[in-house]
Amino acid sequence: MASQRAEATPGQAEKYLAIREATRALAAPLSAEDCTVQSMPDASPVKWHLAHTTWFFETFVLEPHCPAYRAFDPAYRVLFNSYYNAIGDKHPRPERGLLSRPGLEEVLAYRQHVDEAMLAWLDVAPLAALPAAVTDLIELGLNHEQQHQELILTDLKHLLSRHPQRPAYQKQWPLTQVLARDARWIPFAEGLREIGHDGRGFCFDNEMPRHRVWLDAYQIASHPVTHGDFIAFIDDGGYRRPELWLSAGWDAVADRGWQAPAYWTQRDGQWHAFTLHGEVPVDPNAPVCHVSFFEADAFARWAKARLPTEAEWEIAVGGVPRSGNFLESGALHPLAPRVAGTDGMLAQAFGDVWEWTRSDYGPYPGFQPAIGAVGEYNGKFMCAQYVLRGGSCATPASHIRATYRNFFPPDARWQFSGLRLARDA
Ligand SMILES: [Fe+2]
């Protein structure tokens, strides 16, 4: 939820349209069949994402605050509710792929209906005249939509990977020149630090309040762990050595037969990875991705290091520009660094891959969830998950910031999740 009132600017309608259209554009190359199928319980069909993001504006903005609004179809209130118990019943997540109806065309008409209502309403009631609670909800809806843009790509990648022909979402390969990075340790002194969002501009409620943390002296790697680093771990028996693994991680290795990151296959001694561009040889200089927290933790132990805490990560990226390989680059895959990191500055901190931290996803001291149904957005998931930082090659550039806390269970692998090492000084 927004930390404070979003600024009402003349560009808000344009911003609304741009973000909504960016979602639509991601689905444009896909057929109705591509958009309907669900490949696993954790992943949703593209069609469901298109409808659910629309449902968010209809349910939390238009229905309670715009008296003239008429619902497109009352049945959608249940069909496209994700997890908001205060709203009422919801269709089970593992069965979203069974929703052959409404069809893609009808879902696109639903999007248009809500967009026209939003824009017509904003025309009559400019943002500057709306209560702060409403402008906050619109801002939240746009940030929610951007989160689902990333999920559209990661869920679609999983779906296409299950097709025997391993089809590409787009063909754009090779992406860039390969550049070996010069990894080194960057030291940080002990001290009392502050982390969390300061309340200026939008943030999710889980980034607040800003608070103090004590950090002992530590070092953090200048670059994320690469595919080449991870191949060395595999070649050294990393997946076969129980002493490297947390107990639950070792169970996951055995139960699921993990021998490499998700989407990897080995042919003729060469590792290949399935990407949104189809299957390609693994680039040893690009950041490793599609590893679980368990694999990240085991790799760090093998490397005689550890994962950073989220506080260590956030302090270490202070002053690092929020530039990097994001969704807008079109690469849709992590890239080898195009420039070496500046001395004392973390390279590839933003974009490319989300970086697992050692931190449990929990409330900051004094955390208060937003009031109302949107209070279910973040707080109720603060159990049995770990924090990831920095955004990925599927994250919209304007969506990320240093205080942003993503979170997934420790066995999740279908996001663009990688790692960066840390160690005690
Ligand atoms: Fe959602």
CSV table of C-alpha atoms and ligand atoms in Angstrom, one decimal:
chain,number,residue,atom,x,y,z
A,1,MET,CA,0.0,0.0,0.0
A,2,ALA,CA,1.2,3.5,-0.7
A,3,SER,CA,3.1,5.0,2.2
A,4,GLN,CA,1.5,8.4,1.7
A,5,ARG,CA,-0.6,10.2,-0.8
A,6,ALA,CA,0.6,9.8,-4.3
A,7,GLU,CA,1.2,13.0,-6.1
A,8,ALA,CA,-1.6,13.9,-8.4
A,9,THR,CA,0.0,15.1,-11.7
A,10,PRO,CA,-1.4,15.8,-15.1
A,11,GLY,CA,0.5,12.8,-16.4
A,12,GLN,CA,-1.4,10.2,-14.3
A,13,ALA,CA,-3.9,9.2,-17.0
A,14,GLU,CA,-1.0,8.8,-19.4
A,15,LYS,CA,0.9,6.7,-16.8
A,16,TYR,CA,-2.2,4.6,-16.3
A,17,LEU,CA,-2.6,4.0,-20.1
A,18,ALA,CA,1.1,3.3,-20.6
A,19,ILE,CA,1.3,0.6,-17.9
A,20,ARG,CA,-2.0,-1.0,-18.9
A,21,GLU,CA,-0.8,-1.1,-22.6
A,22,ALA,CA,2.5,-2.6,-21.6
A,23,THR,CA,0.7,-5.6,-20.1
A,24,ARG,CA,-1.4,-6.0,-23.2
A,25,ALA,CA,1.7,-5.8,-25.4
A,26,LEU,CA,3.3,-8.7,-23.5
A,27,ALA,CA,0.4,-10.9,-24.5
A,28,ALA,CA,0.2,-9.6,-28.1
A,29,PRO,CA,2.4,-12.3,-29.7
A,30,LEU,CA,0.5,-15.1,-28.0
A,31,SER,CA,-2.5,-17.2,-29.2
A,32,ALA,CA,-5.7,-17.6,-27.1
A,33,GLU,CA,-4.5,-21.2,-26.4
A,34,ASP,CA,-1.1,-19.9,-25.2
A,35,CYS,CA,-2.9,-17.6,-22.8
A,36,THR,CA,-5.3,-20.2,-21.4
A,37,VAL,CA,-3.1,-23.1,-20.3
A,38,GLN,CA,-1.6,-23.4,-16.7
A,39,SER,CA,1.6,-25.4,-16.3
A,40,MET,CA,1.7,-25.7,-12.5
A,41,PRO,CA,-0.2,-24.6,-9.5
A,42,ASP,CA,2.3,-21.7,-8.7
A,43,ALA,CA,2.0,-20.3,-12.2
A,44,SER,CA,-1.1,-18.6,-13.7
A,45,PRO,CA,-2.3,-18.4,-17.3
A,46,VAL,CA,-1.6,-15.2,-19.1
A,47,LYS,CA,-5.3,-14.7,-19.6
A,48,TRP,CA,-5.9,-14.9,-15.9
A,49,HIS,CA,-3.2,-12.2,-15.3
A,50,LEU,CA,-4.8,-10.0,-17.9
A,51,ALA,CA,-8.2,-10.3,-16.1
A,52,HIS,CA,-6.9,-10.3,-12.5
A,53,THR,CA,-5.1,-7.0,-12.9
A,54,THR,CA,-8.3,-5.5,-14.4
A,55,TRP,CA,-10.3,-7.0,-11.5
A,56,PHE,CA,-8.0,-5.1,-9.1
A,57,PHE,CA,-9.0,-1.7,-10.5
A,58,GLU,CA,-12.7,-2.8,-10.7
A,59,THR,CA,-12.8,-4.2,-7.2
A,60,PHE,CA,-10.7,-1.7,-5.2
A,61,VAL,CA,-11.1,1.5,-7.1
A,62,LEU,CA,-14.2,1.7,-9.4
A,63,GLU,CA,-16.8,-0.3,-7.4
A,64,PRO,CA,-16.3,1.4,-4.0
A,65,HIS,CA,-15.4,4.9,-5.2
A,66,CYS,CA,-17.1,5.5,-8.6
A,67,PRO,CA,-21.0,5.5,-8.2
A,68,ALA,CA,-21.6,5.4,-11.9
A,69,TYR,CA,-19.6,2.3,-12.6
A,70,ARG,CA,-21.3,-0.9,-13.6
A,71,ALA,CA,-19.5,-4.3,-13.4
A,72,PHE,CA,-18.6,-6.0,-16.7
A,73,ASP,CA,-19.7,-9.3,-15.3
A,74,PRO,CA,-20.5,-9.9,-11.6
A,75,ALA,CA,-19.1,-13.5,-11.9
A,76,TYR,CA,-15.6,-12.2,-12.4
A,77,ARG,CA,-15.6,-11.0,-8.8
A,78,VAL,CA,-14.9,-14.7,-7.8
A,79,LEU,CA,-13.2,-15.9,-10.9
A,80,PHE,CA,-10.4,-13.3,-10.8
A,81,ASN,CA,-10.0,-12.8,-7.1
A,82,SER,CA,-6.5,-14.0,-6.2
A,83,TYR,CA,-6.3,-14.3,-2.5
A,84,TYR,CA,-8.4,-11.5,-0.9
A,85,ASN,CA,-10.6,-13.2,1.7
A,86,ALA,CA,-12.2,-10.0,2.7
A,87,ILE,CA,-13.6,-9.7,-0.8
A,88,GLY,CA,-15.3,-13.2,-0.7
A,89,ASP,CA,-15.0,-16.4,-2.5
A,90,LYS,CA,-12.2,-17.1,-5.0
A,91,HIS,CA,-11.6,-19.6,-7.7
A,92,PRO,CA,-8.8,-22.1,-6.7
A,93,ARG,CA,-5.4,-21.1,-7.9
A,94,PRO,CA,-4.4,-24.6,-9.2
A,95,GLU,CA,-7.5,-24.6,-11.4
A,96,ARG,CA,-7.1,-21.2,-13.1
A,97,GLY,CA,-6.1,-23.2,-16.3
A,98,LEU,CA,-9.5,-24.7,-16.4
A,99,LEU,CA,-11.1,-21.4,-17.1
A,100,SER,CA,-11.8,-21.9,-20.8
A,101,ARG,CA,-14.4,-19.2,-20.4
A,102,PRO,CA,-14.4,-16.3,-20.6
A,103,GLY,CA,-12.3,-16.5,-23.7
A,104,LEU,CA,-9.3,-14.2,-24.5
A,105,GLU,CA,-11.4,-11.8,-26.6
A,106,GLU,CA,-13.9,-11.4,-23.7
A,107,VAL,CA,-11.1,-10.8,-21.2
A,108,LEU,CA,-9.6,-8.1,-23.5
A,109,ALA,CA,-13.1,-6.5,-23.8
A,110,TYR,CA,-13.2,-6.6,-19.9
A,111,ARG,CA,-9.9,-4.7,-19.9
A,112,GLN,CA,-11.2,-2.1,-22.3
A,113,HIS,CA,-14.4,-1.7,-20.3
A,114,VAL,CA,-12.5,-1.0,-17.1
A,115,ASP,CA,-9.9,1.2,-18.9
A,116,GLU,CA,-12.7,3.3,-20.4
A,117,ALA,CA,-14.5,3.6,-17.0
A,118,MET,CA,-11.2,4.6,-15.3
A,119,LEU,CA,-10.3,7.2,-17.8
A,120,ALA,CA,-13.8,8.7,-18.1
A,121,TRP,CA,-14.0,8.9,-14.3
A,122,LEU,CA,-10.6,10.5,-14.0
A,123,ASP,CA,-11.7,13.0,-16.6
A,124,VAL,CA,-14.7,14.0,-14.5
A,125,ALA,CA,-12.9,13.7,-11.2
A,126,PRO,CA,-9.3,14.7,-11.8
A,127,LEU,CA,-6.8,13.0,-9.5
A,128,ALA,CA,-6.1,16.3,-7.7
A,129,ALA,CA,-9.7,16.3,-6.5
A,130,LEU,CA,-9.9,12.7,-5.4
A,131,PRO,CA,-9.4,11.7,-1.8
A,132,ALA,CA,-5.9,10.5,-0.9
A,133,ALA,CA,-7.1,7.0,-0.3
A,134,VAL,CA,-8.3,6.7,-3.9
A,135,THR,CA,-5.2,8.1,-5.5
A,136,ASP,CA,-3.2,5.7,-3.3
A,137,LEU,CA,-5.3,2.8,-4.6
A,138,ILE,CA,-4.8,3.8,-8.2
A,139,GLU,CA,-1.0,4.0,-7.6
A,140,LEU,CA,-1.2,0.6,-5.9
A,141,GLY,CA,-3.1,-0.9,-8.8
A,142,LEU,CA,-0.5,0.3,-11.2
A,143,ASN,CA,2.4,-1.2,-9.2
A,144,HIS,CA,0.4,-4.4,-8.8
A,145,GLU,CA,0.0,-4.4,-12.6
A,146,GLN,CA,3.7,-4.1,-13.0
A,147,GLN,CA,4.3,-7.1,-10.6
A,148,HIS,CA,2.0,-9.1,-12.8
A,149,GLN,CA,3.9,-8.1,-16.0
A,150,GLU,CA,6.9,-9.9,-14.5
A,151,LEU,CA,4.8,-12.9,-13.5
A,152,ILE,CA,3.3,-13.1,-17.1
A,153,LEU,CA,6.8,-13.7,-18.4
A,154,THR,CA,8.0,-16.1,-15.7
A,155,ASP,CA,4.8,-18.1,-15.8
A,156,LEU,CA,4.8,-18.2,-19.6
A,157,LYS,CA,8.5,-19.3,-19.6
A,158,HIS,CA,7.5,-22.2,-17.4
A,159,LEU,CA,4.6,-23.1,-19.7
A,160,LEU,CA,6.7,-23.0,-22.9
A,161,SER,CA,9.4,-25.1,-21.2
A,162,ARG,CA,6.9,-27.9,-20.8
A,163,HIS,CA,6.2,-28.0,-24.5
A,164,PRO,CA,8.2,-30.8,-26.2
A,165,GLN,CA,9.3,-28.4,-29.0
A,166,ARG,CA,10.4,-25.9,-26.4
A,167,PRO,CA,9.1,-22.9,-28.4
A,168,ALA,CA,10.5,-19.4,-28.1
A,169,TYR,CA,8.4,-16.4,-27.0
A,170,GLN,CA,10.5,-14.3,-29.2
A,171,LYS,CA,13.7,-14.9,-31.1
A,172,GLN,CA,16.5,-12.4,-30.3
A,173,TRP,CA,19.7,-14.2,-29.8
A,174,PRO,CA,22.6,-13.7,-29.2
A,175,LEU,CA,21.7,-10.8,-26.9
A,176,THR,CA,25.1,-9.2,-26.2
A,177,GLN,CA,28.8,-9.4,-26.2
A,178,VAL,CA,30.3,-11.7,-23.6
A,179,LEU,CA,32.5,-9.9,-21.1
A,180,ALA,CA,34.2,-11.7,-18.2
A,181,ARG,CA,33.8,-9.8,-15.0
A,182,ASP,CA,36.4,-9.0,-12.4
A,183,ALA,CA,34.8,-10.1,-9.2
A,184,ARG,CA,36.1,-8.8,-5.9
A,185,TRP,CA,35.0,-8.2,-2.4
A,186,ILE,CA,33.7,-4.8,-1.3
A,187,PRO,CA,34.1,-4.0,2.4
A,188,PHE,CA,31.6,-2.3,4.7
A,189,ALA,CA,32.4,-1.1,8.2
A,190,GLU,CA,30.3,-2.0,11.2
A,191,GLY,CA,27.8,0.5,12.5
A,192,LEU,CA,24.3,1.5,13.2
A,193,ARG,CA,22.5,1.9,9.9
A,194,GLU,CA,19.0,2.7,8.6
A,195,ILE,CA,17.0,0.6,6.2
A,196,GLY,CA,13.4,0.8,4.8
A,197,HIS,CA,11.5,3.4,2.8
A,198,ASP,CA,11.5,7.0,4.0
A,199,GLY,CA,7.9,7.6,3.0
A,200,ARG,CA,8.6,10.0,0.1
A,201,GLY,CA,6.8,8.6,-3.0
A,202,PHE,CA,5.2,5.2,-3.5
A,203,CYS,CA,6.3,2.1,-1.7
A,204,PHE,CA,4.6,-1.1,-0.6
A,205,ASP,CA,3.6,-1.4,3.0
A,206,ASN,CA,6.2,-4.1,3.7
A,207,GLU,CA,9.1,-1.6,3.0
A,208,MET,CA,8.0,0.5,6.0
A,209,PRO,CA,8.8,1.8,8.5
A,210,ARG,CA,12.3,2.9,8.1
A,211,HIS,CA,14.3,1.7,11.1
A,212,ARG,CA,17.7,1.2,12.5
A,213,VAL,CA,19.8,-2.0,12.3
A,214,TRP,CA,23.2,-2.9,13.6
A,215,LEU,CA,25.6,-4.4,11.1
A,216,ASP,CA,28.9,-6.0,11.9
A,217,ALA,CA,31.6,-5.4,9.4
A,218,TYR,CA,31.1,-7.4,6.3
A,219,GLN,CA,32.1,-7.9,2.7
A,220,ILE,CA,29.9,-8.3,-0.3
A,221,ALA,CA,30.8,-9.5,-3.8
A,222,SER,CA,31.0,-6.9,-6.6
A,223,HIS,CA,29.1,-9.1,-9.0
A,224,PRO,CA,26.4,-11.8,-8.8
A,225,VAL,CA,27.4,-15.4,-9.1
A,226,THR,CA,27.7,-16.5,-12.7
A,227,HIS,CA,26.7,-19.5,-14.7
A,228,GLY,CA,30.4,-20.4,-14.8
A,229,ASP,CA,30.7,-20.2,-11.1
A,230,PHE,CA,27.7,-22.5,-10.7
A,231,ILE,CA,29.1,-25.0,-13.2
A,232,ALA,CA,32.2,-25.3,-11.0
A,233,PHE,CA,29.9,-26.1,-8.1
A,234,ILE,CA,28.1,-28.7,-10.1
A,235,ASP,CA,31.4,-30.2,-11.3
A,236,ASP,CA,32.6,-30.4,-7.7
A,237,GLY,CA,29.6,-32.6,-6.8
A,238,GLY,CA,27.6,-29.7,-5.3
A,239,TYR,CA,24.3,-31.5,-5.7
A,240,ARG,CA,25.6,-34.7,-4.3
A,241,ARG,CA,27.2,-33.5,-1.1
A,242,PRO,CA,24.8,-33.4,1.9
A,243,GLU,CA,27.2,-31.3,4.1
A,244,LEU,CA,26.5,-28.3,1.8
A,245,TRP,CA,22.8,-28.3,2.2
A,246,LEU,CA,20.1,-27.2,4.7
A,247,SER,CA,18.1,-30.2,5.7
A,248,ALA,CA,15.0,-29.1,3.8
A,249,GLY,CA,17.1,-28.3,0.8
A,250,TRP,CA,18.7,-31.7,0.8
A,251,ASP,CA,15.2,-33.2,0.9
A,252,ALA,CA,14.2,-31.0,-2.1
A,253,VAL,CA,17.3,-32.2,-4.1
A,254,ALA,CA,16.3,-35.8,-3.5
A,255,ASP,CA,12.6,-35.4,-4.0
A,256,ARG,CA,12.8,-33.4,-7.2
A,257,GLY,CA,16.0,-34.8,-8.7
A,258,TRP,CA,17.7,-31.4,-8.9
A,259,GLN,CA,21.1,-31.6,-10.6
A,260,ALA,CA,21.4,-28.1,-12.0
A,261,PRO,CA,19.4,-24.8,-12.1
A,262,ALA,CA,15.9,-25.0,-13.5
A,263,TYR,CA,15.6,-25.1,-17.3
A,264,TRP,CA,19.2,-26.5,-17.7
A,265,THR,CA,20.0,-29.6,-19.8
A,266,GLN,CA,23.3,-31.1,-20.7
A,267,ARG,CA,24.2,-32.3,-24.2
A,268,ASP,CA,27.6,-33.4,-25.4
A,269,GLY,CA,29.2,-32.0,-22.3
A,270,GLN,CA,27.7,-28.5,-22.8
A,271,TRP,CA,25.0,-27.0,-20.6
A,272,HIS,CA,22.1,-25.5,-22.4
A,273,ALA,CA,19.3,-23.4,-20.8
A,274,PHE,CA,15.7,-22.9,-22.0
A,275,THR,CA,15.0,-19.1,-22.3
A,276,LEU,CA,12.2,-17.0,-23.7
A,277,HIS,CA,14.2,-17.1,-26.9
A,278,GLY,CA,14.3,-20.9,-26.9
A,279,GLU,CA,17.1,-23.2,-25.9
A,280,VAL,CA,20.6,-21.6,-25.9
A,281,PRO,CA,24.1,-22.5,-24.7
A,282,VAL,CA,24.7,-21.3,-21.2
A,283,ASP,CA,26.8,-18.2,-21.1
A,284,PRO,CA,29.4,-18.7,-18.4
A,285,ASN,CA,29.7,-14.9,-17.7
A,286,ALA,CA,26.0,-14.2,-17.2
A,287,PRO,CA,24.5,-14.2,-13.7
A,288,VAL,CA,23.1,-17.6,-12.8
A,289,CYS,CA,19.3,-17.6,-12.5
A,290,HIS,CA,16.4,-20.0,-11.7
A,291,VAL,CA,18.0,-21.3,-8.5
A,292,SER,CA,16.1,-21.8,-5.3
A,293,PHE,CA,17.1,-20.3,-2.0
A,294,PHE,CA,18.3,-23.8,-1.1
A,295,GLU,CA,20.6,-23.9,-4.0
A,296,ALA,CA,21.8,-20.4,-3.4
A,297,ASP,CA,22.6,-21.2,0.2
A,298,ALA,CA,24.4,-24.5,-0.7
A,299,PHE,CA,26.5,-22.7,-3.3
A,300,ALA,CA,27.5,-20.0,-0.8
A,301,ARG,CA,28.5,-22.7,1.7
A,302,TRP,CA,30.6,-24.4,-1.0
A,303,ALA,CA,32.2,-21.1,-1.9
A,304,LYS,CA,33.1,-20.6,1.8
A,305,ALA,CA,30.9,-17.6,2.0
A,306,ARG,CA,27.2,-16.9,2.8
A,307,LEU,CA,24.2,-15.0,1.5
A,308,PRO,CA,23.9,-11.4,2.5
A,309,THR,CA,21.1,-10.3,4.9
A,310,GLU,CA,18.6,-7.9,3.3
A,311,ALA,CA,20.0,-5.1,5.5
A,312,GLU,CA,23.5,-5.7,4.3
A,313,TRP,CA,22.3,-5.7,0.7
A,314,GLU,CA,20.3,-2.5,1.1
A,315,ILE,CA,23.2,-0.7,2.7
A,316,ALA,CA,25.6,-2.0,0.1
A,317,VAL,CA,23.6,-0.6,-2.9
A,318,GLY,CA,23.4,2.9,-1.4
A,319,GLY,CA,24.5,5.3,-4.2
A,320,VAL,CA,24.3,2.6,-6.9
A,321,PRO,CA,22.3,3.9,-9.8
A,322,ARG,CA,19.0,2.1,-10.6
A,323,SER,CA,20.1,1.2,-14.1
A,324,GLY,CA,20.5,-2.2,-15.5
A,325,ASN,CA,18.9,-4.9,-17.6
A,326,PHE,CA,15.2,-4.6,-17.0
A,327,LEU,CA,12.1,-5.7,-18.9
A,328,GLU,CA,12.3,-2.7,-21.3
A,329,SER,CA,15.7,-3.9,-22.7
A,330,GLY,CA,13.8,-6.8,-24.4
A,331,ALA,CA,16.6,-9.2,-23.5
A,332,LEU,CA,14.3,-11.1,-21.1
A,333,HIS,CA,17.3,-13.0,-19.9
A,334,PRO,CA,20.2,-12.0,-17.6
A,335,LEU,CA,23.2,-10.6,-19.4
A,336,ALA,CA,26.9,-10.6,-18.9
A,337,PRO,CA,28.1,-7.3,-17.5
A,338,ARG,CA,28.6,-4.8,-20.3
A,339,VAL,CA,30.9,-2.7,-18.2
A,340,ALA,CA,33.1,-3.7,-15.2
A,341,GLY,CA,31.8,-2.5,-11.9
A,342,THR,CA,33.2,0.8,-10.7
A,343,ASP,CA,35.6,0.5,-7.8
A,344,GLY,CA,33.7,0.2,-4.5
A,345,MET,CA,30.3,0.0,-6.3
A,346,LEU,CA,28.2,-3.1,-6.7
A,347,ALA,CA,27.7,-4.1,-10.4
A,348,GLN,CA,24.4,-5.5,-11.6
A,349,ALA,CA,22.7,-4.8,-8.3
A,350,PHE,CA,19.5,-3.8,-10.1
A,351,GLY,CA,18.0,-5.8,-13.0
A,352,ASP,CA,19.3,-9.1,-14.4
A,353,VAL,CA,18.4,-11.4,-11.5
A,354,TRP,CA,16.6,-11.1,-8.2
A,355,GLU,CA,19.2,-11.8,-5.5
A,356,TRP,CA,18.3,-14.2,-2.7
A,357,THR,CA,19.1,-12.9,0.8
A,358,ARG,CA,19.5,-14.9,4.0
A,359,SER,CA,16.6,-12.9,5.6
A,360,ASP,CA,13.3,-14.3,6.5
A,361,TYR,CA,10.4,-12.3,5.0
A,362,GLY,CA,8.9,-10.8,8.1
A,363,PRO,CA,7.5,-7.5,9.4
A,364,TYR,CA,9.8,-4.6,10.0
A,365,PRO,CA,9.6,-3.2,13.6
A,366,GLY,CA,6.4,-1.3,13.8
A,367,PHE,CA,4.9,-2.7,10.6
A,368,GLN,CA,1.3,-1.9,10.0
A,369,PRO,CA,-0.6,-3.4,7.1
A,370,ALA,CA,-2.8,-1.1,5.0
A,371,ILE,CA,-6.4,-0.7,6.2
A,372,GLY,CA,-9.1,-2.7,4.4
A,373,ALA,CA,-9.0,-5.6,2.0
A,374,VAL,CA,-5.7,-4.4,0.4
A,375,GLY,CA,-4.1,-5.0,3.8
A,376,GLU,CA,-4.0,-8.6,2.6
A,377,TYR,CA,-1.5,-7.5,-0.1
A,378,ASN,CA,1.7,-8.3,1.7
A,379,GLY,CA,1.4,-8.8,5.5
A,380,LYS,CA,-0.3,-12.2,5.5
A,381,PHE,CA,2.5,-13.8,3.6
A,382,MET,CA,5.1,-13.0,6.2
A,383,CYS,CA,5.8,-16.7,7.0
A,384,ALA,CA,8.2,-19.3,5.6
A,385,GLN,CA,9.5,-17.2,2.8
A,386,TYR,CA,12.8,-15.5,2.0
A,387,VAL,CA,13.5,-11.9,0.8
A,388,LEU,CA,15.0,-11.3,-2.7
A,389,ARG,CA,16.3,-7.9,-3.7
A,390,GLY,CA,17.2,-5.8,-6.8
A,391,GLY,CA,14.7,-6.8,-9.6
A,392,SER,CA,15.4,-8.8,-12.7
A,393,CYS,CA,15.4,-8.8,-16.5
A,394,ALA,CA,11.6,-9.2,-16.3
A,395,THR,CA,11.0,-6.3,-13.9
A,396,PRO,CA,9.8,-3.0,-15.3
A,397,ALA,CA,12.5,-0.4,-14.7
A,398,SER,CA,10.3,2.1,-12.9
A,399,HIS,CA,9.1,-0.6,-10.5
A,400,ILE,CA,12.3,-1.3,-8.6
A,401,ARG,CA,14.1,0.6,-5.8
A,402,ALA,CA,16.7,-0.1,-3.1
A,403,THR,CA,14.1,-0.8,-0.4
A,404,TYR,CA,12.0,-3.2,-2.5
A,405,ARG,CA,11.3,-6.5,-0.8
A,406,ASN,CA,10.4,-9.4,-3.1
A,407,PHE,CA,9.7,-12.8,-1.4
A,408,PHE,CA,9.3,-16.4,-2.4
A,409,PRO,CA,9.4,-19.8,-0.6
A,410,PRO,CA,12.8,-21.4,-0.4
A,411,ASP,CA,12.1,-24.0,-3.0
A,412,ALA,CA,10.8,-21.6,-5.7
A,413,ARG,CA,12.9,-21.7,-9.0
A,414,TRP,CA,10.7,-20.3,-11.7
A,415,GLN,CA,11.5,-16.6,-11.1
A,416,PHE,CA,14.7,-15.0,-12.4
A,417,SER,CA,16.3,-15.7,-9.0
A,418,GLY,CA,20.1,-15.7,-8.5
A,419,LEU,CA,22.5,-14.7,-5.8
A,420,ARG,CA,25.4,-12.5,-4.7
A,421,LEU,CA,27.9,-13.7,-2.0
A,422,ALA,CA,28.8,-12.0,1.2
A,423,ARG,CA,31.1,-12.9,4.1
A,424,ASP,CA,32.1,-11.7,7.5
A,425,ALA,CA,34.9,-9.2,7.5
B,1,FE,FE,-2.3,-9.9,-7.9
